Amino acid sequence: MANQNVKGWRRVLYAFRYSMQGLKSCFELEEAFRQEVFLLIPLIPLALWLGDTPVERAILLGSLLIVPMVELLNSAIEANVDRVGLERHELSGRAKDIASAAVFVSIALCVVSWALILVPKWW
């Protein structure tokens, strides 16, 4: 592992830098991640505005942020599978399909959370 001997605040700074590199890489290379980020831009203020209580705001925001988080994991799994080999393999396909399903479940969670909070307000 890189920088194993780094301790304290320097380790935190290195970790932050690597995280920013990962976000930048995913944003540049993954269309789905870019789409999700662009959707977050209007939805985050909307979540803060539509949530009546701090708990509602936390659920609306949290459900939004889970989607790109799972997309990052999906992209990492896909990159790792592609690094191992580009030929078709049942296990590679299964890993990618399962990671994609996790993204779908996170989007479903977001939609259901928003619906459960917002639909009763308008009925």
Short mmCIF file of C-alpha atoms in Angstrom, two decimals:
data_model
loop_
_atom_site.label_atom_id
_atom_site.label_comp_id
_atom_site.label_asym_id
_atom_site.label_seq_id
_atom_site.Cartn_x
_atom_site.Cartn_y
_atom_site.Cartn_z
CA MET A 1 0.00 0.00 0.00
CA ALA A 2 1.14 3.51 -0.72
CA ASN A 3 2.15 5.76 2.17
CA GLN A 4 1.90 3.09 4.86
CA ASN A 5 4.26 5.03 7.12
CA VAL A 6 2.27 8.26 6.94
CA LYS A 7 0.45 8.98 10.20
CA GLY A 8 -1.88 11.57 11.70
CA TRP A 9 -3.15 14.51 9.68
CA ARG A 10 -0.88 13.75 6.74
CA ARG A 11 -2.61 10.39 6.36
CA VAL A 12 -6.01 12.12 6.38
CA LEU A 13 -4.80 14.59 3.74
CA TYR A 14 -3.46 11.78 1.54
CA ALA A 15 -6.74 9.88 1.90
CA PHE A 16 -8.69 13.02 0.98
CA ARG A 17 -6.51 13.56 -2.09
CA TYR A 18 -7.03 9.96 -3.24
CA SER A 19 -10.78 10.31 -2.70
CA MET A 20 -10.87 13.46 -4.82
CA GLN A 21 -8.88 11.67 -7.53
CA GLY A 22 -11.45 8.86 -7.47
CA LEU A 23 -14.37 11.28 -7.75
CA LYS A 24 -12.67 13.13 -10.60
CA SER A 25 -11.86 9.90 -12.42
CA CYS A 26 -15.39 8.57 -12.07
CA PHE A 27 -16.88 11.88 -13.18
CA GLU A 28 -14.66 11.99 -16.25
CA LEU A 29 -15.05 8.35 -17.27
CA GLU A 30 -18.53 7.27 -16.19
CA GLU A 31 -21.58 8.75 -17.93
CA ALA A 32 -24.02 7.36 -15.34
CA PHE A 33 -22.10 9.02 -12.50
CA ARG A 34 -22.12 12.37 -14.33
CA GLN A 35 -25.88 12.09 -14.87
CA GLU A 36 -26.44 11.37 -11.19
CA VAL A 37 -24.27 14.32 -10.14
CA PHE A 38 -26.16 16.64 -12.49
CA LEU A 39 -29.45 15.41 -11.02
CA LEU A 40 -28.16 16.08 -7.51
CA ILE A 41 -27.58 19.77 -8.26
CA PRO A 42 -31.30 20.70 -8.32
CA LEU A 43 -32.49 17.86 -6.08
CA ILE A 44 -30.37 18.70 -3.03
CA PRO A 45 -31.86 22.20 -2.57
CA LEU A 46 -35.30 20.75 -3.38
CA ALA A 47 -34.87 18.14 -0.65
CA LEU A 48 -33.96 20.83 1.87
CA TRP A 49 -36.96 22.91 0.82
CA LEU A 50 -39.53 20.08 0.74
CA GLY A 51 -38.52 18.40 3.98
CA ASP A 52 -40.55 19.84 6.86
CA THR A 53 -38.50 18.34 9.68
CA PRO A 54 -34.79 17.61 10.09
CA VAL A 55 -35.56 13.89 9.83
CA GLU A 56 -37.41 14.35 6.56
CA ARG A 57 -34.56 16.43 5.17
CA ALA A 58 -32.04 13.79 6.26
CA ILE A 59 -34.03 11.01 4.59
CA LEU A 60 -34.49 12.98 1.38
CA LEU A 61 -30.82 13.97 1.24
CA GLY A 62 -29.51 10.61 2.39
CA SER A 63 -31.53 8.72 -0.18
CA LEU A 64 -30.14 11.03 -2.88
CA LEU A 65 -26.52 10.63 -1.78
CA ILE A 66 -26.72 6.84 -1.59
CA VAL A 67 -27.22 6.66 -5.38
CA PRO A 68 -23.86 8.16 -6.43
CA MET A 69 -22.15 6.31 -3.59
CA VAL A 70 -23.37 2.97 -4.94
CA GLU A 71 -22.51 4.12 -8.48
CA LEU A 72 -18.92 4.71 -7.33
CA LEU A 73 -18.78 1.16 -6.00
CA ASN A 74 -20.33 -0.16 -9.21
CA SER A 75 -17.73 1.69 -11.28
CA ALA A 76 -14.93 0.34 -9.09
CA ILE A 77 -16.17 -3.22 -9.52
CA GLU A 78 -16.50 -2.77 -13.28
CA ALA A 79 -12.99 -1.29 -13.55
CA ASN A 80 -11.56 -4.15 -11.52
CA VAL A 81 -13.34 -6.79 -13.60
CA ASP A 82 -12.17 -5.12 -16.83
CA ARG A 83 -8.61 -4.97 -15.52
CA VAL A 84 -8.58 -8.71 -14.93
CA GLY A 85 -9.65 -9.41 -18.49
CA LEU A 86 -11.84 -8.09 -21.26
CA GLU A 87 -12.93 -11.50 -22.52
CA ARG A 88 -16.45 -12.58 -21.65
CA HIS A 89 -16.71 -14.72 -18.54
CA GLU A 90 -19.77 -15.78 -16.60
CA LEU A 91 -18.41 -14.59 -13.25
CA SER A 92 -17.32 -11.23 -14.68
CA GLY A 93 -20.77 -10.71 -16.13
CA ARG A 94 -22.38 -11.74 -12.87
CA ALA A 95 -20.23 -9.32 -10.86
CA LYS A 96 -21.12 -6.45 -13.18
CA ASP A 97 -24.82 -7.36 -13.20
CA ILE A 98 -24.96 -7.56 -9.41
CA ALA A 99 -23.20 -4.20 -9.05
CA SER A 100 -25.64 -2.70 -11.54
CA ALA A 101 -28.53 -4.19 -9.57
CA ALA A 102 -27.19 -2.45 -6.45
CA VAL A 103 -27.41 0.88 -8.29
CA PHE A 104 -30.98 0.06 -9.30
CA VAL A 105 -31.91 -0.78 -5.70
CA SER A 106 -30.38 2.51 -4.48
CA ILE A 107 -32.44 4.44 -7.04
CA ALA A 108 -35.57 2.54 -6.01
CA LEU A 109 -34.84 3.38 -2.36
CA CYS A 110 -34.54 7.04 -3.30
CA VAL A 111 -37.82 7.06 -5.25
CA VAL A 112 -39.71 5.22 -2.51
CA SER A 113 -38.31 7.49 0.22
CA TRP A 114 -39.29 10.62 -1.67
CA ALA A 115 -42.75 9.20 -2.44
CA LEU A 116 -43.42 8.18 1.16
CA ILE A 117 -42.52 11.64 2.40
CA LEU A 118 -44.00 13.81 -0.35
CA VAL A 119 -47.16 12.01 -1.52
CA PRO A 120 -49.01 12.35 1.82
CA LYS A 121 -48.31 16.10 1.79
CA TRP A 122 -50.23 16.54 -1.45
CA TRP A 123 -53.13 14.14 -0.76
#
